[in-house]
Amino acid sequence: MHKQLKAHIDRLKAAGATYVDARWYPVEEANYLMMWNGNLKETTSSRESGLGVRVLYKNAWGFSASSDMSNLSTLFDKAFDNASVAAERVTFPVRLAEKDAIQASFKSPNQIDPFGVSLANKIDFLKSMDEKLNQPGVVQRASEMMFVRKQIVFLDSEGSEIEKNIVEVFPSIQVMGIDSTGETHSRKFSPDRLGVTRGWETLDMQLFNENAERIVRELNEVLVADPCPKEDRSVILLPGIMFLQTHETIGHALELDRILGYELAFAGGSFVTLNDFGKLRYGSEKLTARADATLVNSPGSFGYDDDGVPAQNNLLIDKGILVGAITGRQMVEEANAKAKRQIFDGSSGANRATAFYRVPIERMTNINIDPGEDGSLDDIVRNTEKGIILDGDKSWSIGSNREQFHFATEIGWLVDDGKVTKVVKNSTYKGETVKFYNSLSAVGDESTWVVHYVDNCGKGQPNQIMQLGHGVPVCRFDNVRIGE
Amino acid sequence: MKEKILQTLTSLREYACSKGVDAAFLYHEEDSYLMRFANSAISLNTNEHLIRLEITVYEDRRRASYEMITDLNKLDEMKQGVDIAAEMVKYAMPLNYQPSIPHIKENYADVQGFDPELGMMSGEEKLAYFNDATKDLETDKITLSGIFSSGINILAQISTKSEYTQYFQTSDAQVTIVLAHADLKWEVTAEQSAHKKDDLKPEELHAELSFLIDRYKNEPAQQVPVGSYDIVFGAAATAEMISFMNWIGFNGGLMKRGFSFLTEDHVGKKVFSEKFNLMDDPSRLETFPLTRDSMGMKREAFPLFVNGVFQKFTWYQDDADEFGEKPTGHNVPHKSLVLDAGEMDVNSLQDLVKMPKDKDILYIPFLHYMNIVNPSKGLVTASSRFGALLLKKDGSVVVPYNVRVTQSLLDIFGDKVAWMSKQQTVYNTSASYGARNPVAIVLPKFIRVNDLEISHSNSSY
């Protein structure tokens, strides 16, 4: 197959294409199980294979994909034809940043292949979790596990040839209860990064048991709690909500295609402009954020992106100042040209596609916040006069330029005079992105830093769901409106 | 092609029967095309031809599924899928209820929503459409973004319960045009949905965009104070809210699980304004309807709200099986929602701007990134986007920076509804996640709701 793909790439190059790549998925398998209130509602496996072809011709992109590999000529020709039509309307010629031709492979680290574990064992785990969650106060309980295994072969007209073998594991448990006013509340757990490998070993029974007990206990506390007050307080975001805050208002805001207006018709733009790089005080001096695709064991670490660029660790925000973005080969060239200065040295290796039938676009890798020097969670609480600790994403809504946001969380704990006083329900907070990050007044140390996985980041048209990670510490922000 | 698809399904059924396996087969084929514009260029021109097969195997109360992306020449691979699902089901845990196996009672084919001319539009035709819709509107600073998404969608089914098949073929197009100011970051939009080629009218989008651009170029922009406003929602905003209601409102399974602002006690009671009449109506071709559900049940007009009174919940088959409810023909990938028109003769943006006003009105055409803050209360939050206007009582127009609305659907569609437009429009709510699934809502062009809170107001675009 490699030979055939190479031959077609060469054929289109000879026909005038300036760049051609092919992403062949010999196999992508998934296995999903979900138990709801003791019923095994989903026992699903899937398998797909196919090829996506991307062609750059006369400064415009064309893409075509099919699961039918029996007629490669037609598939390559369609991509070329699509580029030919797109070439009728070009305003800024597509140029690709330089990269090295790479022959390499990447394998995500896992000890126990989840596809080698029997279905019976997987169901036993779910049954055990279901029994553990079936406690007073819990009216709905759900346990689920998703396993993905994919092989991706990438070839391009610049001589790169990369094979990736990736295994993903996403388990979670959730409980729901109804309070005396008839409102539903929920609490959930999904394991953060546990170590350097991620296979079936992620399903650590003791860890899940401990967290099952915790989320049931916390749900019951929420069920009898007072509503969250509507006032200004310091918000102390635990990693279970800080990851989403980072995702929505740093990650998406710093995707270079959004900044350049490529998502305006759907996902939106960004309040960040090219002029802001090196100048904008995005947050307080306590804020340092990075895109680190070299972090061992995360879905945001994939070896090489779908431009064939190696994974990197790049600063995005350095002590509060905006210095970088999430980029691919095309966008950095366009940004530098439009800014009339060299903002970006090259691609940051973040151009990814969710499947063979989707085109690569700028996606988050591991968008992390560096740990700080403000101690443990207890230390931060002790130094907070009037605050609220928040955890568990329940709802998130962000302005189209990522300039403002509204989040609801599963649980809140009020803090007064350095002490946790009580649990509150229906906790929410809102803010404006730059003002919010400039109010960052405490960043927890290494002891508070965890890598949270995201399995459902949506972006693009046609839409693409991507998997990634966020390594974040506990963070405190001051004068934030809560309870609305 | 239809014959080959149905023959393949029949062969798979025969294979399953020969192995003594109870199974249902769902075939999905899409030929999808998407031309995407950004910065006044075609940023992507793509097509995907994909065939998906979902095999669900049943054994007593056990159920397991195997899904594959395949092609029609791979019958052996599909048969292996049957074997895998049959092996999986042995290890599945029995449900505490009896799941129903689809039982199709007669051969049925519905291709009334298929227009080959729409499904097979060339790239050149789509580009010409965009050029017409944006003629003379782009400048160095005002640039074009958008999509022209179109395609052909085929669903076909069979099960071991009978030899009969169901077959549905539709064509669809969804157009979004955004004109945005590169420096100021304002955006205006116009959209169109088509189930046949004749529905595509670029001149209508051009008129809408011209009107909005004039306002945005020439009227003052400002941060509006937070507080209470009478709001006119455009079709896109209303369709988004109705879509959420479809999720946390009248869905029986979610109601039983506590994710609805409606309860069984609400049935037969007035929940919304008496102006609110919502129906699932599969006779409306604009909604890309499915006239049979995947259980083989005939789908007919299904009133959800009549004069604001909640009529009944819809049930997916699996939820109906679990909770002992009667299925309602809603085992479909999408409903065909139709919100009745009202009495107000305000049918265009120009009409709305011109109409006499007793007070200032905030026009919000589009709600961005809606999410559910509290499902039990129907509380949702979202930001305005794309061409909002503050229509002053004195007839002047101000361009407001984006605002946030955090409100209960019970309030928005309750007694605060002042009027709805006499004319309906079709709003395409299709998403392009996963398999192609064209869906649209028929609804009034505008709905005015009095006294709603704006909880946040941007200080700039």
Short mmCIF file of C-alpha atoms in Angstrom, two decimals, chain A residues 39-251:
data_model
loop_
_atom_site.label_atom_id
_atom_site.label_comp_id
_atom_site.label_asym_id
_atom_site.label_seq_id
_atom_site.Cartn_x
_atom_site.Cartn_y
_atom_site.Cartn_z
CA ASN A 39 -28.42 -2.06 32.91
CA LEU A 40 -25.67 -2.66 30.41
CA LYS A 41 -27.12 -0.18 27.92
CA GLU A 42 -24.23 -0.14 25.50
CA THR A 43 -21.95 -2.93 24.41
CA THR A 44 -20.54 -1.59 21.20
CA SER A 45 -17.48 -2.26 19.12
CA SER A 46 -16.55 -0.56 15.91
CA ARG A 47 -13.97 -0.83 13.21
CA GLU A 48 -13.11 1.44 10.33
CA SER A 49 -10.41 1.89 7.79
CA GLY A 50 -9.84 4.29 4.95
CA LEU A 51 -7.75 6.99 3.39
CA GLY A 52 -7.75 10.78 3.40
CA VAL A 53 -5.85 12.71 0.73
CA ARG A 54 -4.91 16.38 0.97
CA VAL A 55 -3.68 18.28 -2.06
CA LEU A 56 -2.29 21.79 -2.35
CA TYR A 57 -2.68 23.08 -5.89
CA LYS A 58 -2.41 26.65 -7.12
CA ASN A 59 -2.30 27.87 -3.51
CA ALA A 60 -5.55 26.17 -2.46
CA TRP A 61 -6.44 23.01 -0.54
CA GLY A 62 -8.51 20.10 -1.76
CA PHE A 63 -9.37 17.05 0.34
CA SER A 64 -11.07 13.76 -0.36
CA ALA A 65 -11.62 10.66 1.73
CA SER A 66 -13.15 7.25 1.33
CA SER A 67 -13.39 3.90 3.03
CA ASP A 68 -13.30 2.28 -0.40
CA MET A 69 -9.63 1.66 -1.15
CA SER A 70 -10.30 -0.19 -4.38
CA ASN A 71 -9.96 2.88 -6.57
CA LEU A 72 -7.14 5.04 -5.31
CA SER A 73 -6.84 6.95 -8.58
CA THR A 74 -10.35 8.33 -8.26
CA LEU A 75 -9.81 9.31 -4.65
CA PHE A 76 -6.55 11.19 -5.36
CA ASP A 77 -8.09 12.80 -8.44
CA LYS A 78 -11.08 14.01 -6.44
CA ALA A 79 -8.81 15.73 -3.94
CA PHE A 80 -6.94 17.34 -6.83
CA ASP A 81 -10.21 18.44 -8.48
CA ASN A 82 -11.44 19.91 -5.21
CA ALA A 83 -8.24 21.93 -4.95
CA SER A 84 -8.69 23.09 -8.53
CA VAL A 85 -12.13 24.50 -7.70
CA ALA A 86 -10.83 26.09 -4.49
CA ALA A 87 -8.06 27.73 -6.52
CA GLU A 88 -10.74 29.86 -8.17
CA ARG A 89 -10.99 31.89 -5.00
CA VAL A 90 -7.65 32.47 -3.33
CA THR A 91 -6.90 35.64 -1.41
CA PHE A 92 -3.84 34.61 0.53
CA PRO A 93 -1.72 31.93 -1.12
CA VAL A 94 -1.32 28.87 1.08
CA ARG A 95 2.33 28.38 1.99
CA LEU A 96 3.67 25.76 4.36
CA ALA A 97 6.37 26.40 6.94
CA GLU A 98 9.56 24.44 6.46
CA LYS A 99 9.91 21.09 8.15
CA ASP A 100 12.25 18.14 7.99
CA ALA A 101 11.32 15.02 6.07
CA ILE A 102 10.90 12.41 8.78
CA GLN A 103 10.81 8.64 8.75
CA ALA A 104 9.66 7.69 12.21
CA SER A 105 7.08 5.96 14.32
CA PHE A 106 5.23 6.66 17.55
CA LYS A 107 3.52 4.30 19.96
CA SER A 108 1.46 5.55 22.85
CA PRO A 109 2.54 3.93 26.10
CA ASN A 110 0.34 1.26 27.61
CA GLN A 111 1.06 -1.80 29.71
CA ILE A 112 -2.06 -3.86 29.18
CA ASP A 113 -3.77 -3.64 25.80
CA PRO A 114 -7.45 -3.01 26.61
CA PHE A 115 -8.42 -4.84 23.43
CA GLY A 116 -6.80 -7.94 24.91
CA VAL A 117 -9.00 -7.80 27.99
CA SER A 118 -12.10 -9.96 27.78
CA LEU A 119 -15.54 -8.44 27.55
CA ALA A 120 -16.47 -10.39 30.67
CA ASN A 121 -13.72 -8.66 32.67
CA LYS A 122 -14.81 -5.26 31.42
CA ILE A 123 -18.42 -5.94 32.38
CA ASP A 124 -17.32 -7.21 35.79
CA PHE A 125 -15.59 -3.89 36.38
CA LEU A 126 -18.72 -1.98 35.43
CA LYS A 127 -20.88 -4.20 37.65
CA SER A 128 -18.57 -3.62 40.55
CA MET A 129 -18.70 0.14 40.03
CA ASP A 130 -22.45 0.08 39.63
CA GLU A 131 -22.86 -1.73 42.95
CA LYS A 132 -20.49 0.71 44.61
CA LEU A 133 -22.49 3.70 43.34
CA ASN A 134 -25.87 2.23 44.26
CA GLN A 135 -26.20 4.12 47.55
CA PRO A 136 -28.83 6.20 49.34
CA GLY A 137 -29.31 9.59 47.67
CA VAL A 138 -28.28 8.28 44.27
CA VAL A 139 -31.21 7.99 41.84
CA GLN A 140 -29.20 7.61 38.66
CA ARG A 141 -25.78 6.05 38.29
CA ALA A 142 -23.66 5.54 35.22
CA SER A 143 -20.35 3.83 34.59
CA GLU A 144 -18.72 3.81 31.21
CA MET A 145 -15.49 2.93 29.48
CA MET A 146 -14.25 3.75 26.00
CA PHE A 147 -11.22 2.19 24.37
CA VAL A 148 -9.73 3.28 21.06
CA ARG A 149 -6.89 1.73 19.07
CA LYS A 150 -5.71 3.23 15.83
CA GLN A 151 -2.94 2.81 13.35
CA ILE A 152 -2.16 5.81 11.17
CA VAL A 153 0.27 5.85 8.27
CA PHE A 154 1.27 9.30 7.01
CA LEU A 155 3.11 9.94 3.75
CA ASP A 156 3.74 13.22 2.05
CA SER A 157 5.33 14.61 -1.07
CA GLU A 158 8.23 16.01 0.97
CA GLY A 159 9.50 12.55 1.85
CA SER A 160 7.98 12.01 5.27
CA GLU A 161 6.76 8.58 6.25
CA ILE A 162 5.40 8.22 9.76
CA GLU A 163 3.47 5.44 11.45
CA LYS A 164 1.56 5.99 14.65
CA ASN A 165 -0.06 3.38 16.88
CA ILE A 166 -2.23 4.94 19.51
CA VAL A 167 -4.33 3.44 22.29
CA GLU A 168 -6.76 5.60 24.25
CA VAL A 169 -8.63 4.73 27.43
CA PHE A 170 -11.44 6.89 28.81
CA PRO A 171 -13.36 5.48 31.80
CA SER A 172 -15.72 7.46 34.03
CA ILE A 173 -18.37 7.08 36.72
CA GLN A 174 -21.21 9.44 37.58
CA VAL A 175 -24.00 9.72 40.14
CA MET A 176 -27.11 11.87 40.12
CA GLY A 177 -29.62 12.73 42.80
CA ILE A 178 -32.69 14.91 43.23
CA ASP A 179 -32.95 17.48 46.02
CA SER A 180 -36.03 18.46 48.00
CA THR A 181 -36.99 21.09 45.40
CA GLY A 182 -36.92 18.54 42.58
CA GLU A 183 -33.64 19.72 41.05
CA THR A 184 -31.16 17.20 39.71
CA HIS A 185 -27.52 17.34 40.80
CA SER A 186 -24.60 15.23 39.71
CA ARG A 187 -21.03 14.34 40.57
CA LYS A 188 -18.59 12.44 38.41
CA PHE A 189 -15.09 11.04 38.34
CA SER A 190 -12.71 10.24 35.53
CA PRO A 191 -9.12 9.39 36.35
CA ASP A 192 -6.43 11.96 35.73
CA ARG A 193 -3.06 10.83 34.40
CA LEU A 194 -1.96 8.08 36.75
CA GLY A 195 1.56 7.37 35.53
CA VAL A 196 3.60 6.87 32.43
CA THR A 197 1.34 4.31 30.76
CA ARG A 198 -2.32 4.21 29.92
CA GLY A 199 -3.85 0.88 29.05
CA TRP A 200 -6.26 -1.34 30.93
CA GLU A 201 -4.13 -0.54 34.01
CA THR A 202 -5.95 2.81 34.13
CA LEU A 203 -8.93 0.89 35.46
CA ASP A 204 -7.47 0.79 38.98
CA MET A 205 -10.19 -0.74 41.13
CA GLN A 206 -8.98 0.76 44.38
CA LEU A 207 -8.80 4.25 42.89
CA PHE A 208 -12.29 3.93 41.42
CA ASN A 209 -13.66 2.56 44.70
CA GLU A 210 -12.24 5.49 46.66
CA ASN A 211 -13.62 7.99 44.19
CA ALA A 212 -16.99 6.25 43.98
CA GLU A 213 -17.33 6.72 47.73
CA ARG A 214 -16.23 10.33 47.44
CA ILE A 215 -18.63 11.37 44.68
CA VAL A 216 -21.57 9.69 46.43
CA ARG A 217 -20.68 11.50 49.66
CA GLU A 218 -20.29 14.84 47.90
CA LEU A 219 -23.53 14.38 45.95
CA ASN A 220 -25.38 13.84 49.20
CA GLU A 221 -23.80 16.98 50.61
CA VAL A 222 -24.97 18.97 47.57
CA LEU A 223 -28.49 17.56 47.83
CA VAL A 224 -29.03 19.21 51.21
CA ALA A 225 -26.94 22.31 50.54
CA ASP A 226 -28.06 25.93 50.30
CA PRO A 227 -27.93 27.61 46.90
CA CYS A 228 -24.75 29.37 45.88
CA PRO A 229 -24.93 33.04 46.91
CA LYS A 230 -25.00 35.71 44.21
CA GLU A 231 -22.03 37.92 45.05
CA ASP A 232 -18.36 38.59 44.32
CA ARG A 233 -15.83 36.20 45.86
CA SER A 234 -12.43 34.73 45.17
CA VAL A 235 -12.90 31.50 43.24
CA ILE A 236 -10.51 28.64 43.95
CA LEU A 237 -10.69 26.33 40.96
CA LEU A 238 -9.72 22.71 41.55
CA PRO A 239 -8.21 20.86 38.56
CA GLY A 240 -11.66 19.31 37.91
CA ILE A 241 -12.86 22.70 36.62
CA MET A 242 -9.54 24.54 36.06
CA PHE A 243 -8.84 22.17 33.16
CA LEU A 244 -11.99 23.39 31.41
CA GLN A 245 -11.32 27.03 32.19
CA THR A 246 -7.89 26.59 30.60
CA HIS A 247 -9.34 24.66 27.68
CA GLU A 248 -11.98 27.21 26.78
CA THR A 249 -10.26 30.53 27.47
CA ILE A 250 -6.58 29.81 26.83
CA GLY A 251 -6.60 26.78 24.54
#
